[in-house]
Coordinates of C-alpha atoms in Angstrom, one line a residue:
M1 CA -1.2 24.6 5.7
V2 CA 2.0 22.4 5.0
A3 CA 4.0 21.0 2.0
A4 CA 3.7 17.4 2.9
A5 CA 1.9 15.5 5.9
T6 CA 0.8 11.6 6.0
P7 CA -1.5 10.0 8.2
L8 CA 1.4 8.4 10.2
E9 CA 2.6 11.6 10.9
M10 CA -0.4 12.5 12.3
W11 CA -0.8 9.9 14.5
H12 CA 2.2 10.2 16.2
R13 CA 1.8 14.2 16.1
N14 CA -1.2 14.3 18.2
L15 CA 0.0 11.4 20.7
T16 CA 3.1 12.9 21.2
A17 CA 1.9 16.1 22.3
V18 CA -0.7 14.9 24.5
T19 CA 1.7 12.4 26.3
T20 CA 4.2 15.6 26.3
A21 CA 2.2 18.0 28.2
L22 CA 0.9 15.4 31.0
E23 CA 3.9 14.5 31.9
D24 CA 5.1 18.3 31.5
A25 CA 1.9 18.6 34.2
G26 CA 2.9 15.3 36.0
I27 CA -0.1 13.4 35.1
E28 CA 0.0 9.4 35.2
Y29 CA -1.2 8.0 32.3
H30 CA -0.5 5.0 30.2
C31 CA -1.0 3.9 26.2
L32 CA -3.6 1.5 24.3
R33 CA -3.9 0.2 21.6
N34 CA -7.3 2.0 20.2
D35 CA -9.6 -0.1 18.3
D36 CA -9.6 1.9 15.8
Y37 CA -6.4 2.0 13.9
L38 CA -5.6 5.7 13.2
R39 CA -6.3 7.2 16.5
S40 CA -4.6 6.5 19.7
S41 CA -5.6 6.3 23.3
V42 CA -3.6 7.6 26.2
A43 CA -6.1 6.4 29.9
I44 CA -5.8 8.1 33.3
L45 CA -7.2 7.4 36.3
V46 CA -11.2 9.4 36.6
D47 CA -10.0 11.7 39.7
Q48 CA -7.7 13.6 37.5
R49 CA -10.5 14.9 35.0
D50 CA -10.5 18.0 36.0
A51 CA -6.8 18.9 35.5
V52 CA -6.6 17.2 32.6
R53 CA -10.1 19.1 31.3
R54 CA -7.9 22.4 32.2
L55 CA -4.5 21.2 30.6
V56 CA -6.3 20.7 27.5
R57 CA -7.0 23.9 26.8
S58 CA -3.6 25.3 28.5
A59 CA -1.2 23.3 27.8
P60 CA 2.0 24.8 25.4
A61 CA 2.3 21.3 23.9
L62 CA -1.2 21.5 23.1
S63 CA -1.5 24.6 21.7
G64 CA -3.4 25.2 18.4
A65 CA -5.0 21.5 19.0
H66 CA -8.4 20.6 18.3
V67 CA -10.4 19.7 21.4
R68 CA -13.9 17.8 21.4
T69 CA -15.2 15.1 24.2
V70 CA -17.2 12.9 22.5
E71 CA -19.3 9.8 24.9
V72 CA -18.7 6.8 23.8
R73 CA -20.5 3.2 25.6
P74 CA -18.4 0.7 26.8
G75 CA -18.2 -2.8 25.4
R76 CA -20.4 -5.7 25.7
N77 CA -18.6 -7.2 27.9
Q78 CA -19.5 -4.7 30.2
P79 CA -23.4 -4.6 31.0
D80 CA -22.8 -2.7 34.1
L81 CA -21.4 0.5 33.0
A82 CA -22.7 3.5 31.7
P83 CA -21.9 5.6 28.7
T84 CA -19.2 7.8 29.1
E85 CA -16.6 10.4 27.6
V86 CA -13.3 10.4 26.0
I87 CA -11.4 13.9 25.4
Q88 CA -10.3 14.2 21.5
V89 CA -6.9 16.1 20.7
W90 CA -5.7 16.8 16.9
F91 CA -3.9 19.2 15.2
P92 CA -5.6 19.6 11.8
V93 CA -3.3 19.8 8.6
T94 CA -4.2 20.6 4.9
D95 CA -2.3 20.6 1.9
V96 CA -1.8 24.6 0.0
R97 CA -4.7 23.9 -1.9
A98 CA -6.7 23.0 1.1
G99 CA -8.3 19.8 -0.7
V100 CA -7.1 17.4 1.7
V101 CA -7.4 18.1 5.3
L102 CA -5.9 15.7 7.4
G103 CA -7.9 16.0 11.3
A104 CA -10.0 14.3 13.2
Q105 CA -9.7 10.5 12.2
F106 CA -6.0 10.5 13.5
A107 CA -6.9 12.0 17.4
C108 CA -4.8 11.1 19.9
E109 CA -8.1 10.0 22.2
I110 CA -7.9 10.6 26.4
E111 CA -10.6 8.0 28.4
F112 CA -10.8 7.9 31.7
W113 CA -10.2 5.1 33.6
S114 CA -11.7 4.7 37.6
R115 CA -10.4 2.7 40.4
A116 CA -11.4 0.5 42.9
G117 CA -9.6 -1.1 45.7
D118 CA -6.6 -2.0 43.9
V119 CA -8.1 -2.9 40.5
V120 CA -8.7 0.0 37.9
R121 CA -11.6 -0.8 35.4
A122 CA -11.0 0.2 31.1
P123 CA -14.7 3.1 30.5
R124 CA -14.8 1.1 27.1
H125 CA -13.7 -1.7 25.4
N126 CA -9.6 -2.2 24.0
A127 CA -7.7 -4.5 22.7
V128 CA -6.2 -6.5 25.9
I129 CA -8.0 -5.3 28.6
D130 CA -11.2 -4.1 30.7
E131 CA -9.7 -4.5 34.1
A132 CA -6.2 -4.8 35.8
P133 CA -3.9 -4.5 38.9
A134 CA -3.9 -0.7 40.3
R135 CA -0.3 -1.2 40.2
A136 CA 2.1 -1.4 37.5
E137 CA 5.8 -1.8 36.4
P138 CA 5.3 1.8 33.6
V139 CA 7.3 0.9 30.5
R140 CA 8.5 2.4 27.5
V141 CA 7.2 0.4 24.7
A142 CA 7.0 0.6 20.2
A143 CA 4.6 2.4 19.1
A144 CA 3.8 -0.7 16.3
L145 CA 2.4 -2.0 20.1
L146 CA -0.2 0.8 20.3
S147 CA -1.3 0.8 16.6
H148 CA -1.5 -1.8 13.3
F149 CA -0.9 1.1 10.9
V150 CA 2.1 1.6 12.9
P151 CA 5.2 0.0 10.8
E152 CA 7.3 -2.3 13.0
A153 CA 10.4 -0.2 11.9
D154 CA 9.1 3.0 13.7
D155 CA 11.8 3.8 15.9
H156 CA 9.2 5.9 18.3
T157 CA 8.0 5.1 21.9
Y158 CA 5.4 5.7 24.1
G159 CA 5.3 4.7 27.9
T160 CA 2.4 2.5 29.1
R161 CA 2.3 -0.5 32.0
R162 CA 3.7 -3.7 31.1
D163 CA 0.9 -5.9 31.3
L164 CA 0.1 -3.7 27.3
T165 CA 3.2 -5.0 26.3
V166 CA 1.2 -8.0 23.9
R167 CA 1.9 -8.9 20.9
A168 CA -1.2 -9.5 19.0
P169 CA -2.2 -12.8 17.5
D170 CA -3.6 -10.5 14.2
R171 CA -0.5 -8.2 13.9
V172 CA 1.2 -9.3 10.2
G173 CA 5.0 -9.4 11.7
F174 CA 6.3 -10.1 8.2
P175 CA 7.8 -7.6 5.8
I176 CA 5.7 -6.8 3.0
D177 CA 7.1 -5.3 -0.6
A178 CA 5.2 -3.9 -3.0
V179 CA 6.6 -3.8 -7.5
Y180 CA 5.2 -1.5 -9.7
T181 CA 6.0 -2.5 -13.8
W182 CA 6.1 0.9 -15.9
V183 CA 6.7 2.3 -19.1
D184 CA 7.1 5.5 -20.4
G185 CA 5.4 5.4 -23.8
S186 CA 6.8 8.3 -25.6
D187 CA 10.2 7.9 -24.9
P188 CA 11.8 7.9 -28.1
E189 CA 15.1 5.3 -27.5
W190 CA 11.8 2.6 -26.0
L191 CA 10.1 3.8 -29.3
E192 CA 12.5 2.8 -31.0
R193 CA 13.4 -1.1 -29.5
K194 CA 9.0 -1.2 -29.6
R195 CA 9.6 -0.8 -33.6
A196 CA 12.5 -3.1 -33.8
A197 CA 10.4 -5.6 -31.6
L198 CA 7.3 -5.3 -33.9
G199 CA 9.2 -6.3 -37.3
G200 CA 10.8 -9.8 -35.4
P201 CA 8.7 -13.1 -35.0
D202 CA 5.9 -12.9 -32.5
G203 CA 2.6 -14.0 -34.0
E204 CA -0.5 -12.7 -35.0
L205 CA -1.0 -9.0 -32.2
H206 CA -3.9 -8.7 -31.1
A207 CA -5.0 -4.9 -31.7
I208 CA -5.6 -4.2 -27.7
A209 CA -1.9 -6.3 -27.7
A210 CA 0.3 -3.4 -29.1
N211 CA -2.1 -0.5 -28.7
S212 CA -0.7 2.9 -27.9
S213 CA -2.9 3.4 -25.0
R214 CA -0.6 0.2 -23.6
Y215 CA 1.9 2.1 -22.9
Q216 CA 1.0 5.9 -22.2
N217 CA 2.0 8.1 -19.5
R218 CA 0.7 10.0 -17.3
D219 CA 1.9 10.7 -14.1
E220 CA 0.2 7.7 -12.9
L221 CA 3.2 6.2 -11.1
R222 CA 3.8 9.0 -9.1
Y223 CA 0.5 9.0 -7.1
S224 CA 0.2 5.7 -6.7
M225 CA 3.5 5.9 -5.2
R226 CA 2.5 8.6 -2.7
S227 CA -0.5 6.6 -2.2
L228 CA 1.8 3.9 -0.9
H229 CA 3.8 6.0 1.5
S230 CA 0.7 7.7 2.6
F231 CA -1.7 4.6 2.9
A232 CA 0.5 1.6 3.8
P233 CA 3.5 3.1 5.9
W234 CA 4.1 -0.7 7.0
L235 CA 5.3 -1.2 3.2
R236 CA 9.2 -1.7 3.9
K237 CA 10.4 -1.4 0.0
I238 CA 8.9 -0.7 -3.2
F239 CA 10.8 -2.2 -6.8
L240 CA 10.0 -0.6 -10.0
V241 CA 10.7 -3.4 -13.0
T242 CA 11.1 -0.8 -16.6
D243 CA 13.1 -1.4 -19.5
G244 CA 15.6 0.4 -18.4
Q245 CA 13.9 3.7 -18.1
L246 CA 13.4 6.1 -14.9
P247 CA 10.5 8.3 -14.0
S248 CA 11.8 12.3 -14.6
W249 CA 10.4 12.5 -10.6
L250 CA 12.2 9.5 -9.1
D251 CA 15.2 9.5 -7.0
P252 CA 16.1 6.1 -7.4
S253 CA 18.7 6.3 -4.6
H254 CA 16.1 6.7 -2.0
P255 CA 16.4 3.2 0.4
M256 CA 12.9 2.6 -0.1
I257 CA 13.2 1.9 -4.0
T258 CA 15.0 -0.5 -6.3
V259 CA 14.6 0.3 -9.9
V260 CA 14.6 -3.6 -12.0
S261 CA 16.2 -3.4 -15.1
H262 CA 13.9 -6.3 -18.0
A263 CA 17.6 -6.6 -18.7
E264 CA 18.2 -8.1 -15.0
L265 CA 15.0 -9.4 -14.7
F266 CA 15.3 -11.2 -18.6
A267 CA 18.7 -12.5 -18.7
D268 CA 18.8 -15.8 -18.7
L269 CA 16.4 -15.6 -21.8
G270 CA 18.9 -12.9 -23.6
G271 CA 18.2 -9.7 -21.5
L272 CA 15.5 -8.2 -24.1
S273 CA 13.1 -6.0 -24.3
S274 CA 10.3 -6.7 -23.3
F275 CA 6.5 -5.4 -24.1
N276 CA 4.5 -7.8 -22.5
S277 CA 3.2 -7.2 -19.6
H278 CA 2.1 -10.5 -19.1
A279 CA 5.7 -12.1 -19.9
I280 CA 7.2 -9.3 -17.8
E281 CA 4.8 -10.2 -14.6
A282 CA 6.0 -14.0 -14.9
R283 CA 9.3 -13.1 -13.4
L284 CA 8.4 -10.9 -10.4
H285 CA 9.1 -13.9 -8.3
R286 CA 13.0 -14.1 -9.6
I287 CA 13.6 -10.5 -8.4
E288 CA 16.4 -10.0 -5.9
G289 CA 15.6 -9.1 -2.5
L290 CA 12.0 -8.8 -3.1
A291 CA 10.2 -10.4 0.2
E292 CA 8.3 -14.0 0.5
H293 CA 4.9 -12.0 0.8
F294 CA 4.8 -8.7 -1.6
L295 CA 1.9 -6.4 -3.6
Y296 CA 2.2 -6.3 -7.2
L297 CA 0.6 -3.2 -8.7
N298 CA 0.0 -1.8 -12.4
D299 CA 0.3 2.4 -12.4
D300 CA -3.2 3.0 -12.9
V301 CA -4.0 1.4 -8.6
F302 CA -4.1 3.7 -6.4
L303 CA -4.9 2.8 -2.7
G304 CA -7.9 5.2 -1.3
R305 CA -7.8 5.8 2.3
P306 CA -5.1 4.1 5.2
L307 CA -5.9 0.2 5.1
L308 CA -3.5 -2.3 7.2
P309 CA -1.5 -5.2 6.0
T310 CA -3.8 -7.4 7.1
H311 CA -6.5 -5.9 4.2
F312 CA -4.6 -8.1 1.8
F313 CA -3.0 -10.9 4.1
H314 CA -3.7 -12.7 6.5
A315 CA -1.2 -12.5 10.1
N316 CA -0.2 -15.8 9.7
G317 CA 0.8 -15.4 5.8
I318 CA -2.7 -16.2 3.6
A319 CA -2.8 -13.8 1.2
K320 CA -6.1 -12.8 -0.2
F321 CA -8.1 -12.2 -3.5
F322 CA -10.9 -10.0 -4.4
L323 CA -12.8 -11.8 -7.1
S324 CA -15.0 -9.4 -9.8
P325 CA -17.9 -10.5 -11.3
A326 CA -16.5 -10.4 -15.0
Q327 CA -15.8 -13.1 -16.8
F328 CA -13.4 -14.7 -19.4
G329 CA -15.4 -16.8 -21.3
L330 CA -15.8 -20.3 -22.0
G331 CA -14.0 -22.3 -24.9
E332 CA -10.3 -22.7 -25.3
A333 CA -8.4 -19.3 -26.2
K334 CA -7.8 -17.9 -29.7
P335 CA -5.5 -15.0 -31.5
T336 CA -8.6 -12.6 -31.6
D337 CA -9.8 -13.2 -28.3
P338 CA -8.5 -10.0 -25.9
P339 CA -5.3 -10.8 -24.5
V340 CA -7.0 -10.8 -21.1
N341 CA -9.6 -13.7 -22.3
A342 CA -6.9 -15.4 -23.0
A343 CA -4.9 -15.3 -20.4
G344 CA -7.6 -16.4 -18.2
K345 CA -8.6 -19.4 -20.8
N346 CA -5.2 -20.9 -20.4
N347 CA -5.1 -20.4 -16.6
R348 CA -8.4 -22.1 -16.8
R349 CA -6.8 -25.1 -18.4
H350 CA -3.7 -25.5 -16.2
I351 CA -6.3 -25.2 -13.2
Q352 CA -8.7 -28.3 -14.4
R353 CA -5.8 -30.7 -14.8
Q354 CA -4.5 -29.5 -11.7
F355 CA -6.9 -29.1 -9.5
G356 CA -10.3 -30.7 -11.3
V357 CA -12.3 -27.7 -11.4
T358 CA -13.2 -25.3 -13.9
I359 CA -12.5 -21.5 -13.1
T360 CA -14.6 -18.6 -15.1
Q361 CA -14.0 -15.0 -13.1
K362 CA -11.2 -12.4 -13.2
M363 CA -9.9 -10.5 -10.2
K364 CA -10.5 -6.9 -9.9
H365 CA -7.7 -4.0 -10.2
T366 CA -6.4 -3.9 -7.0
P367 CA -2.8 -4.4 -5.7
F368 CA -2.6 -8.2 -5.6
A369 CA -1.2 -9.8 -2.4
L370 CA 1.4 -12.1 -3.8
R371 CA 4.1 -15.2 -2.0
R372 CA 6.8 -15.7 -4.2
S373 CA 7.1 -18.8 -2.9
I374 CA 3.5 -19.8 -4.3
M375 CA 4.8 -18.1 -8.1
H376 CA 7.9 -20.2 -7.7
Q377 CA 5.6 -23.7 -7.6
I378 CA 3.6 -22.5 -10.3
E379 CA 7.0 -21.8 -12.4
A380 CA 8.6 -25.0 -11.3
V381 CA 5.0 -27.5 -12.4
L382 CA 4.3 -25.4 -15.4
Q383 CA 7.8 -24.6 -16.3
A384 CA 7.2 -24.7 -20.5
D385 CA 4.3 -22.6 -20.7
V386 CA 6.1 -20.1 -18.0
T387 CA 8.8 -20.0 -20.1
A388 CA 6.9 -19.5 -23.6
T389 CA 4.9 -16.9 -21.7
A390 CA 8.7 -14.6 -20.9
Q391 CA 9.6 -15.5 -24.1
H392 CA 6.3 -13.7 -25.6
R393 CA 7.7 -10.2 -26.3
F394 CA 4.5 -8.8 -27.2
R395 CA 1.0 -10.4 -25.3
H396 CA 0.0 -13.7 -27.1
H397 CA -3.1 -16.0 -27.4
E398 CA -1.0 -18.8 -24.8
D399 CA 0.4 -16.6 -22.6
L400 CA -0.1 -17.1 -19.0
S401 CA -2.0 -14.0 -16.4
I402 CA 0.0 -15.0 -13.9
P403 CA 0.0 -13.0 -10.1
S404 CA -3.5 -11.2 -11.5
S405 CA -5.3 -15.1 -11.6
L406 CA -3.9 -17.8 -11.8
H407 CA -1.6 -17.3 -8.6
Q408 CA -4.8 -16.2 -6.6
Y409 CA -6.8 -19.7 -8.4
W410 CA -3.5 -22.1 -7.3
A411 CA -3.1 -20.4 -4.0
Y412 CA -6.8 -21.2 -3.3
L413 CA -6.6 -24.7 -4.3
T414 CA -3.7 -25.3 -2.1
A415 CA -4.6 -24.0 0.9
Q416 CA -2.1 -20.8 0.7
A417 CA -5.1 -17.6 0.0
V418 CA -8.3 -16.9 0.6
P419 CA -11.3 -15.3 -1.0
A420 CA -12.2 -11.5 0.6
D421 CA -13.6 -8.6 0.0
I422 CA -12.6 -4.9 -0.1
E423 CA -13.9 -1.1 -1.0
Y424 CA -13.5 -1.0 -4.7
E425 CA -14.0 1.6 -7.7
Y426 CA -13.0 0.6 -11.1
A427 CA -13.4 3.6 -13.4
D428 CA -13.2 3.2 -17.3
L429 CA -11.1 6.3 -18.3
G430 CA -13.1 6.5 -21.7
H431 CA -16.5 6.2 -20.3
P432 CA -18.5 9.2 -19.8
S433 CA -19.7 8.5 -16.7
T434 CA -15.8 8.9 -15.2
P435 CA -15.6 12.6 -14.4
A436 CA -18.8 12.6 -11.5
R437 CA -17.4 8.7 -10.4
L438 CA -13.9 10.5 -9.8
A439 CA -15.8 13.5 -8.3
E440 CA -17.5 11.3 -5.7
L441 CA -14.0 9.5 -4.9
L442 CA -13.0 13.2 -4.4
A443 CA -15.3 14.2 -2.5
R444 CA -15.8 11.2 -0.4
R445 CA -12.6 9.1 -0.4
H446 CA -15.0 5.8 1.2
R447 CA -12.6 3.2 -1.5
D448 CA -9.7 1.3 0.2
V449 CA -8.8 1.3 -4.2
F450 CA -9.5 2.5 -6.8
C451 CA -8.0 2.0 -10.0
L452 CA -8.3 4.4 -13.5
N453 CA -8.0 2.0 -16.4
D454 CA -7.4 3.1 -20.2
T455 CA -7.1 -0.3 -22.5
D456 CA -8.0 0.5 -25.9
S457 CA -8.9 4.0 -26.3
D458 CA -8.9 6.4 -29.3
P459 CA -6.6 8.4 -29.6
R460 CA -7.8 11.6 -30.4
A461 CA -9.9 10.8 -26.4
L462 CA -6.0 11.1 -24.9
P463 CA -6.3 14.3 -24.3
E464 CA -9.2 15.3 -22.2
Q465 CA -8.2 12.3 -20.8
E466 CA -4.8 13.7 -19.4
R467 CA -6.9 16.8 -18.4
M468 CA -8.5 14.9 -16.3
L469 CA -6.3 12.7 -14.7
A470 CA -3.9 16.3 -13.8
D471 CA -6.5 17.6 -12.1
F472 CA -8.3 14.8 -10.0
L473 CA -4.6 13.1 -9.0
P474 CA -3.0 16.0 -7.2
R475 CA -6.4 16.9 -5.6
Y476 CA -6.8 13.3 -4.8
L477 CA -3.1 12.6 -3.7
P478 CA -1.0 16.3 -2.8
F479 CA 1.9 15.5 -0.9
P480 CA 4.8 14.5 -2.0
A481 CA 6.5 11.7 -1.0
P482 CA 10.0 10.8 0.1
F483 CA 11.5 9.4 -2.9
E484 CA 10.2 12.6 -5.9
L485 CA 12.9 15.1 -6.5
P486 CA 12.2 18.5 -5.8
E487 CA 10.0 20.3 -8.9
E488 CA 13.1 22.3 -10.3
T489 CA 15.2 18.5 -10.1
V490 CA 12.1 17.3 -12.0
A491 CA 11.6 20.1 -14.5
E492 CA 15.1 19.7 -15.9
R493 CA 14.6 16.0 -16.2
R494 CA 11.1 16.3 -18.0
G495 CA 12.6 16.9 -21.4
Q496 CA 14.9 14.3 -21.0
G497 CA 14.0 10.2 -22.4
A498 CA 13.6 8.0 -19.5
S499 CA 16.2 5.3 -20.8
T500 CA 18.1 8.0 -20.8
L501 CA 17.6 9.3 -16.7
W502 CA 18.1 5.4 -16.3
R503 CA 21.9 5.6 -17.9
R504 CA 22.8 8.9 -15.8
S505 CA 21.2 7.2 -12.8
R506 CA 23.1 3.7 -13.1
Q507 CA 26.4 6.1 -13.1
S508 CA 26.1 8.2 -10.3
L509 CA 24.7 5.4 -7.8
P510 CA 26.8 4.1 -5.4
A511 CA 28.7 0.6 -6.8
S512 CA 26.1 -1.5 -3.9
R513 CA 23.1 -0.3 -5.4
R514 CA 24.2 -0.5 -8.9
P515 CA 21.8 -4.0 -11.3
N516 CA 22.3 -7.4 -9.7
Q517 CA 23.1 -6.0 -6.0
V518 CA 19.6 -4.8 -5.1
D519 CA 19.0 -6.6 -2.6
A520 CA 17.0 -5.6 0.2
P521 CA 17.6 -5.1 4.3
T522 CA 15.5 -7.6 6.4
L523 CA 13.9 -5.6 9.3
P524 CA 13.7 -7.8 12.3
N525 CA 10.4 -9.5 13.6
S526 CA 9.7 -7.5 16.0
R527 CA 10.3 -3.8 17.8
F528 CA 8.1 -4.5 20.2
N529 CA 11.1 -3.7 23.2
V530 CA 10.0 -2.7 26.5
I531 CA 12.5 0.3 27.4
G532 CA 13.5 2.5 29.8
D533 CA 10.6 4.0 32.6
S534 CA 7.8 6.0 32.7
R535 CA 5.2 7.6 34.3
T536 CA 2.1 5.3 33.8
F537 CA -0.5 4.1 36.9

């Protein structure tokens, strides 16, 4: 049992232990990319098979590891090869409640290559070569070469052969950030700001637009951000947009975190608080330091298992989007429409004018794969409507929904995005089937993404929903992220309002991290540098 662990850490632990044992025993090897991005591969000549079998049971570096032999079949382009065996090695870990096991899915696989004269042959398909010269220059390469799951900034290196140091065309080489919008609806200062804003001129509000459930804080953000840390280690930075608020558990000084206030985001519009997610979303592309490619998430959206950048972007930069079967209806937007439907209808009007097609479908509640340049294009063409949306302090029937719908259709119709599929679960917290669906999610962990949505719940149902989430989320995502504060610190801060915590954090941050100076460092395009020497064949 461990207090914290991630799939990437287990990938490294298993591969490092195997290569250390081989090096200590003087057995030559080379690492290569496994077809399964969550597993690593080590190739060894077949005449060392017996020695390796003994080694994995006795090497000090592998003490406590689980070992098993599995049969694998050669690739389709290797018809003359018979099925062969692969040795899997892994160190299983679990959380303190034994609810999550990180085990064989992250194993290091030892495969045995045959040699005929001056040629070695792989026993199964891999991403680079089926056969190669027996003699090759040994090198060390960055771990990112060995799995698309490993971020390019990762500084681990492993031994391989020079002819395997190739960059695959389907590897994403550009930085990707994540952006959240968040509010703590129980914060007294925020409630006062909201009350003052409701007394101002913003037209007739739909009941959903100001419903208290829209601003409910049940710590979903904490677990959503945990899911990014565990399942998307390739993200560069996380930007959190708030109305001058800070979660009690978040360390804003962590280098991966930048908190952006409404005062910064709406500086040219008076810097006032906004209570309209459409308005806030219309300004995301103005965040300083944000990468061109980014994921936008609501705090009720979670990654369900380890994913690749290519789940959201093609390696050439084209974004993916995920259509929902749900529709927003025909006709023009009306004040009585639910805000999401009204915004969809407004989006449709502009898509019809610009491209001559009619849209009807919503998007799934997933992370939205966005590009800043496309949002700038939309703002340049629809400047009056984008500005009007940004100025509506509560949801309005004339709003646009840019990152959750308009961007996707605009990008698609300008050849900058394509529709795609994703394994997805949507659960309405107020629906009677939700407890059973959460139990299935917990048992199977079979979805790429899931959304636990609450649009307009009866306030009397909120305590039961809180209990349901308080049981489910810590069991699904038990391992804290490094940007979470220690529990004893969190306990001390919980009695303080989120606005108070924000002000105090501003005072303690170094000058370089304070508002208007939120640029993120840019990583190099590649870490695939050849380093030194290693024992390989």
